[in-house]
Amino acid sequence: IATARLGWACPINPRQRCFISASGCSENLKLLQLLVKCTKQECHNLGVVFVDIAKAFDTVCHQHVLAGLTQRGVDSHMVHLISEMYRDITMYIL
């Protein structure tokens, strides 16, 4: 429900494969494989960039997330719900 309500305010790129209902990264890997193959056959140059934002989820300030949602016009009830998800978060590794 939250994903559906946030989708219009925070759209993601169609190539995004994380946090969505999709076949995972296999589709993107097949696409890259096909692109490399075609580029080699046609003797063209190809540049590929991989971006991995390390620790992106635990380094973003929760207040910035909430402020961004408010700025994008997300319903105050949804913003409150998400703020409650962040409240008193703890993690234990056994």
GROMACS .gro file of C-alpha atoms in nm:
model
   94
    1ILE     CA    1   0.000   0.000   0.000
    2ALA     CA    2   0.279   0.238   0.092
    3THR     CA    3   0.463   0.166  -0.233
    4ALA     CA    4   0.151   0.236  -0.437
    5ARG     CA    5   0.085   0.563  -0.256
    6LEU     CA    6   0.445   0.681  -0.284
    7GLY     CA    7   0.483   0.579  -0.650
    8TRP     CA    8   0.340   0.899  -0.795
    9ALA     CA    9   0.547   1.128  -0.569
   10CYS     CA   10   0.872   0.934  -0.594
   11PRO     CA   11   0.883   0.768  -0.935
   12ILE     CA   12   1.170   0.529  -1.005
   13ASN     CA   13   1.354   0.468  -1.327
   14PRO     CA   14   1.209   0.180  -1.534
   15ARG     CA   15   1.554   0.009  -1.524
   16GLN     CA   16   1.545   0.003  -1.142
   17ARG     CA   17   1.521  -0.353  -1.019
   18CYS     CA   18   1.537  -0.313  -0.644
   19PHE     CA   19   1.226  -0.275  -0.425
   20ILE     CA   20   0.984  -0.352  -0.708
   21SER     CA   21   0.790  -0.653  -0.825
   22ALA     CA   22   1.016  -0.770  -1.108
   23SER     CA   23   1.246  -1.050  -1.214
   24GLY     CA   24   1.534  -0.894  -1.025
   25CYS     CA   25   1.857  -0.795  -1.190
   26SER     CA   26   1.856  -1.080  -1.444
   27GLU     CA   27   1.665  -0.869  -1.699
   28ASN     CA   28   1.922  -0.590  -1.671
   29LEU     CA   29   2.208  -0.837  -1.702
   30LYS     CA   30   2.056  -0.990  -2.016
   31LEU     CA   31   2.016  -0.640  -2.160
   32LEU     CA   32   2.380  -0.557  -2.086
   33GLN     CA   33   2.492  -0.888  -2.234
   34LEU     CA   34   2.298  -0.818  -2.554
   35LEU     CA   35   2.437  -0.465  -2.574
   36VAL     CA   36   2.797  -0.587  -2.539
   37LYS     CA   37   2.740  -0.857  -2.800
   38CYS     CA   38   2.589  -0.615  -3.054
   39THR     CA   39   2.862  -0.358  -2.990
   40LYS     CA   40   3.133  -0.618  -3.054
   41GLN     CA   41   2.961  -0.741  -3.374
   42GLU     CA   42   2.935  -0.386  -3.510
   43CYS     CA   43   3.288  -0.291  -3.394
   44HIS     CA   44   3.172   0.007  -3.190
   45ASN     CA   45   3.310   0.144  -2.865
   46LEU     CA   46   3.109   0.096  -2.550
   47GLY     CA   47   3.139   0.256  -2.210
   48VAL     CA   48   2.961   0.108  -1.910
   49VAL     CA   49   2.932   0.263  -1.565
   50PHE     CA   50   2.820   0.072  -1.257
   51VAL     CA   51   2.710   0.275  -0.958
   52ASP     CA   52   2.679   0.116  -0.618
   53ILE     CA   53   2.599   0.361  -0.344
   54ALA     CA   54   2.748   0.188  -0.043
   55LYS     CA   55   2.552   0.208   0.279
   56ALA     CA   56   2.290   0.433   0.115
   57PHE     CA   57   2.011   0.327   0.347
   58ASP     CA   58   2.183   0.365   0.681
   59THR     CA   59   2.362   0.692   0.603
   60VAL     CA   60   2.064   0.901   0.489
   61CYS     CA   61   1.919   1.112   0.768
   62HIS     CA   62   1.561   1.006   0.838
   63GLN     CA   63   1.457   1.370   0.879
   64HIS     CA   64   1.582   1.440   0.524
   65VAL     CA   65   1.369   1.153   0.392
   66LEU     CA   66   1.060   1.288   0.567
   67ALA     CA   67   1.131   1.645   0.452
   68GLY     CA   68   1.175   1.520   0.094
   69LEU     CA   69   0.842   1.338   0.105
   70THR     CA   70   0.668   1.649   0.237
   71GLN     CA   71   0.835   1.864  -0.030
   72ARG     CA   72   0.710   1.626  -0.300
   73GLY     CA   73   0.355   1.663  -0.176
   74VAL     CA   74   0.312   1.325  -0.011
   75ASP     CA   75   0.001   1.310   0.209
   76SER     CA   76   0.077   1.401   0.570
   77HIS     CA   77  -0.077   1.073   0.689
   78MET     CA   78   0.177   0.879   0.477
   79VAL     CA   79   0.465   1.093   0.601
   80HIS     CA   80   0.353   1.027   0.960
   81LEU     CA   81   0.328   0.653   0.890
   82ILE     CA   82   0.683   0.647   0.753
   83SER     CA   83   0.812   0.853   1.046
   84GLU     CA   84   0.658   0.595   1.279
   85MET     CA   85   0.846   0.320   1.092
   86TYR     CA   86   1.172   0.505   1.171
   87ARG     CA   87   1.095   0.569   1.539
   88ASP     CA   88   1.303   0.372   1.790
   89ILE     CA   89   1.455   0.146   1.525
   90THR     CA   90   1.704  -0.106   1.662
   91MET     CA   91   1.881  -0.406   1.517
   92TYR     CA   92   2.040  -0.700   1.690
   93ILE     CA   93   2.286  -0.944   1.537
   94LEU     CA   94   2.301  -1.278   1.716
   0.00000   0.00000   0.00000
